[in-house]
PDB file of C-alpha atoms and ligand atoms in Angstrom:
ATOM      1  CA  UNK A   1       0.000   0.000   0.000  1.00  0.00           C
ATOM      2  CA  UNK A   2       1.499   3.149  -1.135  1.00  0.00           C
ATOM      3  CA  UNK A   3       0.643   6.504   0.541  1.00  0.00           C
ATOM      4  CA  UNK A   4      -1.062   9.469  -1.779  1.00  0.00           C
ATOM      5  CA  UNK A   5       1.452  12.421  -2.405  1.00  0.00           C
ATOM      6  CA  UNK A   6       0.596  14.874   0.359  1.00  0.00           C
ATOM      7  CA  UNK A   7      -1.347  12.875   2.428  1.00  0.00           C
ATOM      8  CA  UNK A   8      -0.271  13.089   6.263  1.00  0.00           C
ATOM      9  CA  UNK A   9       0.334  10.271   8.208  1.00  0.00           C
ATOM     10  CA  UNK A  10       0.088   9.769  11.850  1.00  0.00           C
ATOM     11  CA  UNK A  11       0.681   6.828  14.007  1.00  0.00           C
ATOM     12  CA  UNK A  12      -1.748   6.069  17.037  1.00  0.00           C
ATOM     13  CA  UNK A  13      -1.208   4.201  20.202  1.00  0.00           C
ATOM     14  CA  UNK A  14      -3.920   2.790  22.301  1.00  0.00           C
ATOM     15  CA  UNK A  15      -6.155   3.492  19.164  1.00  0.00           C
ATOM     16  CA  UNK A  16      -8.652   0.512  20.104  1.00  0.00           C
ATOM     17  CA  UNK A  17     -10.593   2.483  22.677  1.00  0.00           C
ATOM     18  CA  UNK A  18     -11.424   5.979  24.459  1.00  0.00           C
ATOM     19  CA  UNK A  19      -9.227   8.559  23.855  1.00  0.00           C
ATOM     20  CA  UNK A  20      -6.708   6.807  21.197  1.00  0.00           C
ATOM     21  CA  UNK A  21      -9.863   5.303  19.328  1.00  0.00           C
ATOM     22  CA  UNK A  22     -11.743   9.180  19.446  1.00  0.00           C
ATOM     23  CA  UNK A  23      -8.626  10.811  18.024  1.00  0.00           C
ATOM     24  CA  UNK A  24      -7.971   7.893  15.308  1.00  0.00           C
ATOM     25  CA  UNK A  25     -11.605   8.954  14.060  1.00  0.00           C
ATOM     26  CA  UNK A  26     -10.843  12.874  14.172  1.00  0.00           C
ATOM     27  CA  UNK A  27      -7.657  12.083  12.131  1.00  0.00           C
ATOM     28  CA  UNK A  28      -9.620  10.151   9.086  1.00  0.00           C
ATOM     29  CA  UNK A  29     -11.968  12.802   9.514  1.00  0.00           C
ATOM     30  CA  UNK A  30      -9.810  15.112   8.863  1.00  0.00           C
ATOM     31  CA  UNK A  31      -8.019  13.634   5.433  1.00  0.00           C
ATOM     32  CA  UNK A  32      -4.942  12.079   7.340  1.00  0.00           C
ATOM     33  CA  UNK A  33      -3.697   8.221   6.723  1.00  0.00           C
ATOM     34  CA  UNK A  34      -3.795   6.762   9.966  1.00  0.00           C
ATOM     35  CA  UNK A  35      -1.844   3.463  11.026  1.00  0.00           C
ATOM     36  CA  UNK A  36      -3.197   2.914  14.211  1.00  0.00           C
ATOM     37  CA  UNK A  37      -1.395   0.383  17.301  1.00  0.00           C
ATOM     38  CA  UNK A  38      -3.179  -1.302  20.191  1.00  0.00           C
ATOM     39  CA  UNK A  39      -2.379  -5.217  21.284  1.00  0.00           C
ATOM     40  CA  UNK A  40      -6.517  -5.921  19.917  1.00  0.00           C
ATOM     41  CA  UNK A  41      -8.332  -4.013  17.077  1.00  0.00           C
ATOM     42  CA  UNK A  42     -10.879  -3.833  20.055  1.00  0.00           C
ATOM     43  CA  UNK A  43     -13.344  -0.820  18.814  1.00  0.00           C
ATOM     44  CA  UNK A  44     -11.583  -0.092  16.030  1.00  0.00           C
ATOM     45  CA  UNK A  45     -13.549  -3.019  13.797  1.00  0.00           C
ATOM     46  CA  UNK A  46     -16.076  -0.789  12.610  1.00  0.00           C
ATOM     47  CA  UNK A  47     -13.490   2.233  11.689  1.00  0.00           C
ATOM     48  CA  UNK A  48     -11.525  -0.228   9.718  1.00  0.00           C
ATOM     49  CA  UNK A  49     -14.901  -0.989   7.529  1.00  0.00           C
ATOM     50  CA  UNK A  50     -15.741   2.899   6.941  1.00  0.00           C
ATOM     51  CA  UNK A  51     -12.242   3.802   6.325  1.00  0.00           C
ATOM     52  CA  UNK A  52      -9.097   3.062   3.645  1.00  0.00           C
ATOM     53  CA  UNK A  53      -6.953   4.764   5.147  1.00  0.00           C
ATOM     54  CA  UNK A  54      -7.041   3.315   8.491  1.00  0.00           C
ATOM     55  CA  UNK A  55      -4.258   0.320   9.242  1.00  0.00           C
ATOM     56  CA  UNK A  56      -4.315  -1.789  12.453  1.00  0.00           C
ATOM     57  CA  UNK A  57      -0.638  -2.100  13.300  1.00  0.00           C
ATOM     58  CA  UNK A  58      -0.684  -4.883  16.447  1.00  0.00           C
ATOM     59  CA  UNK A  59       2.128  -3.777  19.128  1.00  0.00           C
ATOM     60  CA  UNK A  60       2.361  -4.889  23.050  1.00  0.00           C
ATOM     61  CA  UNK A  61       4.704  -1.557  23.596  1.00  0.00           C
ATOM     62  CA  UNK A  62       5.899  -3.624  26.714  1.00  0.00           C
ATOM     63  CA  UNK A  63       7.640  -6.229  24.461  1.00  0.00           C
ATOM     64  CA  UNK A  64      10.665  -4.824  23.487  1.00  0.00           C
ATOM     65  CA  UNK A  65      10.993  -8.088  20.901  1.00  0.00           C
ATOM     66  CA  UNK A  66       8.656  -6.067  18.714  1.00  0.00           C
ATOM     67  CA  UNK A  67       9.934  -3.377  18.220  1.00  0.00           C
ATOM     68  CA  UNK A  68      11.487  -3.926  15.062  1.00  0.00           C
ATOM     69  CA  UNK A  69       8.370  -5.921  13.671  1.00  0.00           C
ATOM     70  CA  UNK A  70       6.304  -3.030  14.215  1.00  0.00           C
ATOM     71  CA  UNK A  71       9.063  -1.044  12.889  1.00  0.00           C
ATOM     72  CA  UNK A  72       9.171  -2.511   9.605  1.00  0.00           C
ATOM     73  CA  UNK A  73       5.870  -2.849   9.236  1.00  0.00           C
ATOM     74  CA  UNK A  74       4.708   0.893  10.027  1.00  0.00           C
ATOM     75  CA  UNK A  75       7.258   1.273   7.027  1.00  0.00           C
ATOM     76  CA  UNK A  76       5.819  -1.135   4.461  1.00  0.00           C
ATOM     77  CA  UNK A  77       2.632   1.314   5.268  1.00  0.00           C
ATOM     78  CA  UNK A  78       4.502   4.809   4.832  1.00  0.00           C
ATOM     79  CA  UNK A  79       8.082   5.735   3.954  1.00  0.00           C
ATOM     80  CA  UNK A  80       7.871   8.628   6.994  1.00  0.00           C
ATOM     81  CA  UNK A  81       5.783  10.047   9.910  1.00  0.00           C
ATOM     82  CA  UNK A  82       4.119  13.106  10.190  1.00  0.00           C
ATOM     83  CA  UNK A  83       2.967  12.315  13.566  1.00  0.00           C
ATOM     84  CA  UNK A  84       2.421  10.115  16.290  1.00  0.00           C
ATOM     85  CA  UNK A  85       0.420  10.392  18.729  1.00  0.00           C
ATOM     86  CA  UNK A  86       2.029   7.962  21.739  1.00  0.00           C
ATOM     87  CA  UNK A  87      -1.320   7.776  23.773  1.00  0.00           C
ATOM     88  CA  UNK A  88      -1.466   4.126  25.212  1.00  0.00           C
ATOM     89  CA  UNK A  89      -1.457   3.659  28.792  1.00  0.00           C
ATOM     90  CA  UNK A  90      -3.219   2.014  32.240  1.00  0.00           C
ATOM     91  CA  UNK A  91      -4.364   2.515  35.292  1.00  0.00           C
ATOM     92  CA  UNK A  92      -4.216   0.729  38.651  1.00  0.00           C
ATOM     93  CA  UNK A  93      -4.672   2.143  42.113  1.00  0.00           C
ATOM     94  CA  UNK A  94      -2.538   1.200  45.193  1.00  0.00           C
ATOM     95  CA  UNK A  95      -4.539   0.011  48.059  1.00  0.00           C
ATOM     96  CA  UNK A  96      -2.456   0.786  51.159  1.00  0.00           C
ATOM     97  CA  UNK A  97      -4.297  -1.652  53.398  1.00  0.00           C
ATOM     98  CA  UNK A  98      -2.841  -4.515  50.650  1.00  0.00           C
ATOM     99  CA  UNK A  99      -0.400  -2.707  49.036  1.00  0.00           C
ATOM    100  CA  UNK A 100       0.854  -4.606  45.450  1.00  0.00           C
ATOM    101  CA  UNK A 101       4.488  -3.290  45.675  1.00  0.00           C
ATOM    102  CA  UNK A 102       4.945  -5.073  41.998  1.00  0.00           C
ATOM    103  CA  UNK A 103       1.733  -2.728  40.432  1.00  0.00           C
ATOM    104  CA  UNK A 104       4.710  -0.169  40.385  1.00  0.00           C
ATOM    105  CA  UNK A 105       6.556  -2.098  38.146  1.00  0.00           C
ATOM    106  CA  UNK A 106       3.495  -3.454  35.612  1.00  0.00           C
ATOM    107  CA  UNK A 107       2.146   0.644  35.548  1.00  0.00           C
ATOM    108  CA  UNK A 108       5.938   1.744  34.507  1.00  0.00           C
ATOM    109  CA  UNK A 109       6.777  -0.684  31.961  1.00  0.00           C
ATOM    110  CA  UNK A 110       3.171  -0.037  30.139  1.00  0.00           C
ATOM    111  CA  UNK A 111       3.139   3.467  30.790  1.00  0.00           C
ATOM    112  CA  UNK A 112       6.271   4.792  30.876  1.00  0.00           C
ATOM    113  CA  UNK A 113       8.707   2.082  28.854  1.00  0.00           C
ATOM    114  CA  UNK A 114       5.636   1.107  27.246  1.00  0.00           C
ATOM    115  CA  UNK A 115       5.995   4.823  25.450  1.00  0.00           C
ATOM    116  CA  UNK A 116       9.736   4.651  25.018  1.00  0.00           C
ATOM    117  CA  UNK A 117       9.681   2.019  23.073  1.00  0.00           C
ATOM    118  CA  UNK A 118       6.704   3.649  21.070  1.00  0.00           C
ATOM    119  CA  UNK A 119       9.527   6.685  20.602  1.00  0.00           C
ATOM    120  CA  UNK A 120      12.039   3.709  19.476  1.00  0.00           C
ATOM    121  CA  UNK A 121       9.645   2.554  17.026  1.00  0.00           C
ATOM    122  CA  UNK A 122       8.725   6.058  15.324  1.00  0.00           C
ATOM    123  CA  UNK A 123      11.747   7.981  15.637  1.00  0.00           C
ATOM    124  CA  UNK A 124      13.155   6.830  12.835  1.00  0.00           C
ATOM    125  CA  UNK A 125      10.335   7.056  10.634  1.00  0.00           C
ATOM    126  CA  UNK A 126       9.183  11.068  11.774  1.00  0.00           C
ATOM    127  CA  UNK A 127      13.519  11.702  11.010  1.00  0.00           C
ATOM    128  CA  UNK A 128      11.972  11.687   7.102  1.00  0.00           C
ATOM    129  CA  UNK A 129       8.928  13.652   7.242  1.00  0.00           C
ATOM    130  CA  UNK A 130       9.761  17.367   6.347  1.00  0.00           C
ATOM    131  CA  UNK A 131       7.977  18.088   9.997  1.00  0.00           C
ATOM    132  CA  UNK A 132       7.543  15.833  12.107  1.00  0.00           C
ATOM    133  CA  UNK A 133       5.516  15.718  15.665  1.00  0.00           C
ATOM    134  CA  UNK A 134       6.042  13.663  18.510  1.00  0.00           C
ATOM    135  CA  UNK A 135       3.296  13.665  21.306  1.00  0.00           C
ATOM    136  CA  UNK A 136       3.115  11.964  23.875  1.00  0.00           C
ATOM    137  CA  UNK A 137      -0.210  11.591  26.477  1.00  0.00           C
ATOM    138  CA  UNK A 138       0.548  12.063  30.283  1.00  0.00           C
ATOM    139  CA  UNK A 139      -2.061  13.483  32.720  1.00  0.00           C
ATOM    140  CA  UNK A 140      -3.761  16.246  34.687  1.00  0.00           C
ATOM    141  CA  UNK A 141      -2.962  13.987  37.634  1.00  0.00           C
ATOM    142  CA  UNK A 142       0.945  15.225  37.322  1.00  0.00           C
ATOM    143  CA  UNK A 143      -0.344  18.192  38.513  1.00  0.00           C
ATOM    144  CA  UNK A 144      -0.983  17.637  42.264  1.00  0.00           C
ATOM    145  CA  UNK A 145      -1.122  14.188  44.231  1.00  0.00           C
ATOM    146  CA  UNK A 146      -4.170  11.932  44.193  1.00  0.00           C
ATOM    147  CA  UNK A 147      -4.181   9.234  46.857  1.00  0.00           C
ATOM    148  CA  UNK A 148      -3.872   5.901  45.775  1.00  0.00           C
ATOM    149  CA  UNK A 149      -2.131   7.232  42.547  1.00  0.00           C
ATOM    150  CA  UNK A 150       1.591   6.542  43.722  1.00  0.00           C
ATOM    151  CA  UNK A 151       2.274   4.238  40.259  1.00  0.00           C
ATOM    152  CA  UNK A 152      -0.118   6.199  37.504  1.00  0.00           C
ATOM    153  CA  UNK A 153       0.866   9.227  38.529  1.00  0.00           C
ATOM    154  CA  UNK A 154       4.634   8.449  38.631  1.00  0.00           C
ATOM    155  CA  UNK A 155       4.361   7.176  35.226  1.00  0.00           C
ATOM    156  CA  UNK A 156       2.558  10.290  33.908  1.00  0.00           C
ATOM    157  CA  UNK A 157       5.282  12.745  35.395  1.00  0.00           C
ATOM    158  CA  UNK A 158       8.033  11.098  34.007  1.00  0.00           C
ATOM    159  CA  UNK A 159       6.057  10.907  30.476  1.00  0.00           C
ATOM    160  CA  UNK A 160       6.001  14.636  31.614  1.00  0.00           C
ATOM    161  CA  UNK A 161       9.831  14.742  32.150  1.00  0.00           C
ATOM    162  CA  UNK A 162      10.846  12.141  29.400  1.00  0.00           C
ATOM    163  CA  UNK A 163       9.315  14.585  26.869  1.00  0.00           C
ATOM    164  CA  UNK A 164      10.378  17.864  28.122  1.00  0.00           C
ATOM    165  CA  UNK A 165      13.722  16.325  27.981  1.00  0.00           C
ATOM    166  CA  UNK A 166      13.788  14.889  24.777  1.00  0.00           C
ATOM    167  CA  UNK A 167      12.398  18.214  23.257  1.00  0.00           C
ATOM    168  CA  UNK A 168      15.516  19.523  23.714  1.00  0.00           C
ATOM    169  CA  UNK A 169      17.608  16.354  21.898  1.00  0.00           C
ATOM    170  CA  UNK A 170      15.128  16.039  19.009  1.00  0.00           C
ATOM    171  CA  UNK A 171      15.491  20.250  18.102  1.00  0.00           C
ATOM    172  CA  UNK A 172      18.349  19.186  16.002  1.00  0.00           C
ATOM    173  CA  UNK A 173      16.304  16.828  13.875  1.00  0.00           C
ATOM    174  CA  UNK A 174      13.669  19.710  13.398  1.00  0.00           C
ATOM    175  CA  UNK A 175      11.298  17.109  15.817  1.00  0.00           C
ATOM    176  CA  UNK A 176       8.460  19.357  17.643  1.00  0.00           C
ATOM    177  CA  UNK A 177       7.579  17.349  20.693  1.00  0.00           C
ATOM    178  CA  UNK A 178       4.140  17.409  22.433  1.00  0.00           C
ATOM    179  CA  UNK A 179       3.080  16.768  25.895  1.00  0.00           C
ATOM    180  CA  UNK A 180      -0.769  16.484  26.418  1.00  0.00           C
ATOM    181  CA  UNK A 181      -2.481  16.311  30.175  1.00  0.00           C
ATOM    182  CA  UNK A 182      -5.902  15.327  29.603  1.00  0.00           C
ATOM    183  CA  UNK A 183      -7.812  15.795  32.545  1.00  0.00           C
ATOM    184  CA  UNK A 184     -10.999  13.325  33.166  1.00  0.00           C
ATOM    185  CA  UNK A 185     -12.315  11.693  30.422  1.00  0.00           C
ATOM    186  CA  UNK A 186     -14.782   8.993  30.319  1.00  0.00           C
ATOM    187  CA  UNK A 187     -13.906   5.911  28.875  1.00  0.00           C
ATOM    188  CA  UNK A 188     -12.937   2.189  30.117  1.00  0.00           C
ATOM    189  CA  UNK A 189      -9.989   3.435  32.034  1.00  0.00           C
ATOM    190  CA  UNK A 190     -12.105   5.935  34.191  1.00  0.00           C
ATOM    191  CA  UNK A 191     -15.084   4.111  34.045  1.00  0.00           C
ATOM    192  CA  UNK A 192     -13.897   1.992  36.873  1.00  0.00           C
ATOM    193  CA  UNK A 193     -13.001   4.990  39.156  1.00  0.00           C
ATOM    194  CA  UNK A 194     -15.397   5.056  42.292  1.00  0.00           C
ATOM    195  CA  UNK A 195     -14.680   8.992  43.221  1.00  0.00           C
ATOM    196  CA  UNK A 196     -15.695  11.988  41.804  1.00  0.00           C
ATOM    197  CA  UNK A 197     -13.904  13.157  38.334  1.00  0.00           C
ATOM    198  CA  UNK A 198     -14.993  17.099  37.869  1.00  0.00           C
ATOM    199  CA  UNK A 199     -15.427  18.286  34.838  1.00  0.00           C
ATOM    200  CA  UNK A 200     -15.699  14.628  32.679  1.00  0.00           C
ATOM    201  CA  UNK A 201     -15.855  15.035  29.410  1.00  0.00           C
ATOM    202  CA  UNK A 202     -16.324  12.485  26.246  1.00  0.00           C
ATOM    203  CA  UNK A 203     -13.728  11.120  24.494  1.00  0.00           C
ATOM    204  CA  UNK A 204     -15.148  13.092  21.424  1.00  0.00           C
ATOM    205  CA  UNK A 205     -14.599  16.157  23.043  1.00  0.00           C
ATOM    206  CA  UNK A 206     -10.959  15.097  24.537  1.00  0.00           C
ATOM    207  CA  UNK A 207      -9.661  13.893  20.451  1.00  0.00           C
ATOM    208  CA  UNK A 208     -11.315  17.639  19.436  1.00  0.00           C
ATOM    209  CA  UNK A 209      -9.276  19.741  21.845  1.00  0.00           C
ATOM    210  CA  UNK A 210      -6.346  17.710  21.233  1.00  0.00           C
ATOM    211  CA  UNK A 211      -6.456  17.855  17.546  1.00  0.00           C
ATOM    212  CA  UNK A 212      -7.041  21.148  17.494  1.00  0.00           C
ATOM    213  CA  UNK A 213      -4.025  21.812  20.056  1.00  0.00           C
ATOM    214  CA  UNK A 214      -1.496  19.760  18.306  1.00  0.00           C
ATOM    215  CA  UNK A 215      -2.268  22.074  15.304  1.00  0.00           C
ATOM    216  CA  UNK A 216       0.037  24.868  16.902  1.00  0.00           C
ATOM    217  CA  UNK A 217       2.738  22.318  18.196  1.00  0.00           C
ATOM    218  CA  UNK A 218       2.476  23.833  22.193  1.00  0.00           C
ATOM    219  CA  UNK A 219       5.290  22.256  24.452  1.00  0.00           C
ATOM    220  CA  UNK A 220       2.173  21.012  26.469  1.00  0.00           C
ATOM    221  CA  UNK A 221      -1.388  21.323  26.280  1.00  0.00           C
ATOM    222  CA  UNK A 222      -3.492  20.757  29.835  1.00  0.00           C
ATOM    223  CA  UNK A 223      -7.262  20.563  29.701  1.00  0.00           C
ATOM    224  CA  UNK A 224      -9.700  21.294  30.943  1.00  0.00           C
ATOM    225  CA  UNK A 225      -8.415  24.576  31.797  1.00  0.00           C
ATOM    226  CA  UNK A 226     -11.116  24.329  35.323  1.00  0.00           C
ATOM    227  CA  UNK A 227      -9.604  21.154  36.450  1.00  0.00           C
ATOM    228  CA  UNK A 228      -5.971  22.759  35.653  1.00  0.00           C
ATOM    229  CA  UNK A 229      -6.899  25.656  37.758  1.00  0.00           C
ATOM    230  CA  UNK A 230      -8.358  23.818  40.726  1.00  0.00           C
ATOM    231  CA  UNK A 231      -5.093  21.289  40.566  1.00  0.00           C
ATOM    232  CA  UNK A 232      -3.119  25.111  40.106  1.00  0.00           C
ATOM    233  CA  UNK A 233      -4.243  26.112  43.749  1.00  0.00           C
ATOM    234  CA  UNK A 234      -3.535  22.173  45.042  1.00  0.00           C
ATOM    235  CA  UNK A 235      -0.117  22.228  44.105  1.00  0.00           C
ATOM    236  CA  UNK A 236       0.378  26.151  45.585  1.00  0.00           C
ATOM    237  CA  UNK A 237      -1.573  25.196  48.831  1.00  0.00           C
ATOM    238  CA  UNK A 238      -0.654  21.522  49.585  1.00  0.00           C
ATOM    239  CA  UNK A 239      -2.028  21.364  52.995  1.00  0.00           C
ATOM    240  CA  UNK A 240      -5.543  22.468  52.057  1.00  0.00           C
ATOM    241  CA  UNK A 241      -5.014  19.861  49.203  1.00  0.00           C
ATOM    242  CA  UNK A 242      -3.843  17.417  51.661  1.00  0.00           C
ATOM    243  CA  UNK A 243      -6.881  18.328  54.333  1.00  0.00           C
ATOM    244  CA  UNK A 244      -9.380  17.690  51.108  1.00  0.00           C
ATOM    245  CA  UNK A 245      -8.073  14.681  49.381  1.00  0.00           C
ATOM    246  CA  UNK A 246      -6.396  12.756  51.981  1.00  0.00           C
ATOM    247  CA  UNK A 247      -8.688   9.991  53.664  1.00  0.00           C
ATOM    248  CA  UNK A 248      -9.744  10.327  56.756  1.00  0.00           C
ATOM    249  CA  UNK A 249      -8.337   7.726  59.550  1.00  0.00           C
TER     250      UNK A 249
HETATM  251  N1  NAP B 301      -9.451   8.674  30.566  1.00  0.00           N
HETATM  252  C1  NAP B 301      -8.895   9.657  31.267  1.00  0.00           C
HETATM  253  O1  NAP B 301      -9.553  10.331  32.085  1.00  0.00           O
HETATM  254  C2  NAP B 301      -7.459  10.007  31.065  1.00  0.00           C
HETATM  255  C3  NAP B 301      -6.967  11.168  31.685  1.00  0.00           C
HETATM  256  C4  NAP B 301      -5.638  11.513  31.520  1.00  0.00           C
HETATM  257  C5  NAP B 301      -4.809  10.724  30.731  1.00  0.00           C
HETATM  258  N2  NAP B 301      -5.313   9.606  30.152  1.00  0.00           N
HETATM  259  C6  NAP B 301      -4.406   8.804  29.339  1.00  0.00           C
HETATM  260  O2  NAP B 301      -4.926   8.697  28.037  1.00  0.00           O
HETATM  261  C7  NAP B 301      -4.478   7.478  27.452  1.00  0.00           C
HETATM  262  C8  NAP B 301      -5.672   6.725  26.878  1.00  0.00           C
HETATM  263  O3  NAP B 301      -6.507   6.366  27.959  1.00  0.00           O
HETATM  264  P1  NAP B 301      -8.037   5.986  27.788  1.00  0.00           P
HETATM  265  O4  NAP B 301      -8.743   6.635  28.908  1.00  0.00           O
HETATM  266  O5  NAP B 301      -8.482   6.206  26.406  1.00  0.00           O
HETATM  267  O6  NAP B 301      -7.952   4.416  28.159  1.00  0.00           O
HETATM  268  P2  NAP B 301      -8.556   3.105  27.483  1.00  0.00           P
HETATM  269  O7  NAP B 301      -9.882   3.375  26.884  1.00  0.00           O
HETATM  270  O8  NAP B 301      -8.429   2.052  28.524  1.00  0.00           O
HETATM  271  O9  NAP B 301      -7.514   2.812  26.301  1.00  0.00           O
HETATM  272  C9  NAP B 301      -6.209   2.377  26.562  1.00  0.00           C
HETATM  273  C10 NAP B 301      -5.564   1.959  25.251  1.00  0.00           C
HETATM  274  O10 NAP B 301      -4.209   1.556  25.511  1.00  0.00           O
HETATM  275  C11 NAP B 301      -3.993   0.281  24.906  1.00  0.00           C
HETATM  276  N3  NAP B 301      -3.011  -0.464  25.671  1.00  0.00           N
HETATM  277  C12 NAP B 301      -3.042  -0.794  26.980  1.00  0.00           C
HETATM  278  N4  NAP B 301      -1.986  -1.552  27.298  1.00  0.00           N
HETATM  279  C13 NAP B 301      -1.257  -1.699  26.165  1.00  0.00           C
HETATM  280  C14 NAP B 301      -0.064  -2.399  25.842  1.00  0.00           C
HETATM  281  N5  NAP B 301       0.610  -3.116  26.751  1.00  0.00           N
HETATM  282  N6  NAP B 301       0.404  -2.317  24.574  1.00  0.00           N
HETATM  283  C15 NAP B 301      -0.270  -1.621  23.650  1.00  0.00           C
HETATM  284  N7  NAP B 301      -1.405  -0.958  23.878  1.00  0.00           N
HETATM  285  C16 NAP B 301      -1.897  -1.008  25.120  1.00  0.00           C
HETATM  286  C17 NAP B 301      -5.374  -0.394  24.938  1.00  0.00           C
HETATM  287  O11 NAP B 301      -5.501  -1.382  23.936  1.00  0.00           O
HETATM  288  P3  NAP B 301      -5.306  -2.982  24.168  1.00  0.00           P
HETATM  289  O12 NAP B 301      -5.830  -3.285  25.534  1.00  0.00           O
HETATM  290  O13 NAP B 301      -6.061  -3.628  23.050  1.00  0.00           O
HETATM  291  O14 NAP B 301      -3.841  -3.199  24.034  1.00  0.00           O
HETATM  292  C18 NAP B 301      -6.270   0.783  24.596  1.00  0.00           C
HETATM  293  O15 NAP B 301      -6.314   0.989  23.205  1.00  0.00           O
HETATM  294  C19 NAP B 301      -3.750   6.704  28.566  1.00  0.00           C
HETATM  295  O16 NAP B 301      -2.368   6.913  28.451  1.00  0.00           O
HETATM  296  C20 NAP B 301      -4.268   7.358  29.826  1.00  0.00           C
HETATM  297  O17 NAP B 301      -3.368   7.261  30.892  1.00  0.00           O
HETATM  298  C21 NAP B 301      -6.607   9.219  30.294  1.00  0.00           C
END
């Protein structure tokens, strides 16, 4: 399969469901050729049937014996990247009464190594678009401490960090690099949660605001912009975050 001259191509992680699956959509929508990753095809069976120009690309990102598979075959689909949206992730709570030490471990290598092998995989292949964007998806919840997220929220900030850094590397290769903090959105990974999460919002209206961020290439984009205020005033005033949030004995 040979990509049409001028048509943009963007690589998706976690494209099977909620966020990754919304944005895959908003891509097509939008003209682009989009090879899209997940370890299932999941809910992307009925994409693949209304579009061409979607490809399901299988990856576990934790198996780093893959990486070269997926590699090649991302490059039988396109000769470059214009994008890639590095969005696949999981979420598991520590219970404190029980704790799993080992959840630590299974959150950072899908979450965290999980995404850098996702940047081994693509690098390469953005190096030969004429501009080429790396994003990567971290969270609101790097913004001030939740209880019970000691492993998530690790893995988000150093997502957070990871990027920031590699920013800096990639500016030689003319790579812009993306960070994006989504704040609560509801799909399987929330769906589960058994607290409040202000300001939800559908996965719909996460892949719009993202789209339409990544359009001016921002070092990060956080929204919703309420939820990034009320986490501005937790980080500034941890002990009134800590009175609210932390449980009670
Ligand atoms: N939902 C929220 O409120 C929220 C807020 C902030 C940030 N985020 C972040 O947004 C991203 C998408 O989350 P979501 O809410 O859309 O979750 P989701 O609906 O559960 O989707 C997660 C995606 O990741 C894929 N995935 C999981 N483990 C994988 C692995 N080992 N290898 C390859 N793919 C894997 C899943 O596909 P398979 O299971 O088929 O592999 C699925 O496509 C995550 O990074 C999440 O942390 C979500």
């Amino acid at each position: 399969m040979s990509t049409v001259v001028d048509e943009k191509v963007v690589w998706v992680t976690g494209a099977s469901s909620g966020i990754g699956l919304a944005l895959s959509r908003r891509y097509l929508e939008d003209g682009w050729r989009v090879l899209a990753s997940a370890r299932t095809p999941g809910g992307l069976d009925s994409l693949l049937k209304e579009f061409d120009r979607l490809t399901f690309v299988p990856f576990d990102m934790t198996d780093d014996s893959q990486i070269g598979t997926v590699q090649n075959t991302l490059s039988t689909y396109s000769a470059h990247l214009d994008c890639a949206v590095l969005n696949a992730g999981t979420c598991e709570y520590l219970d404190i009464h029980e704790p799993d030490w080992k959840m630590m471990n299974r959150i950072m290598s899908v979450n965290f190594l999980g995404l850098v092998n996702c940047v081994e995989v693509c690098l390469p292949l953005l190096k030969k678009a004429s501009r080429p964007h790396l994003v990567g998806v971290s969270s609101q919840a790097v913004q001030a401490a939740f209880p019970q997220a000691e492993a998530y929220g690790a893995s988000k900030a150093a997502i957070r960090y990871f990027l920031s850094s590699l920013r800096m590397d990639l500016k030689p290769f003319n790579v812009d690099v993306t960070c994006l903090l989504p704040g609560f959105v509801d799909t399987p990974l929330t769906q589960k949660n058994t607290f409040d999460m202000p300001f939800l919002m559908s996965p719909e209206e996460a892949a719009k605001r993202m789209f339409d961020a990544l359009e001016s290439r921002p070092y990060e984009y956080a929204f919703p912009k309420r939820l990034t205020a009320m986490l501005w005033i937790g980080r500034h005033f941890p002990k009134l975050w800590f009175a609210k949030l932390a449980p009670k004995k």
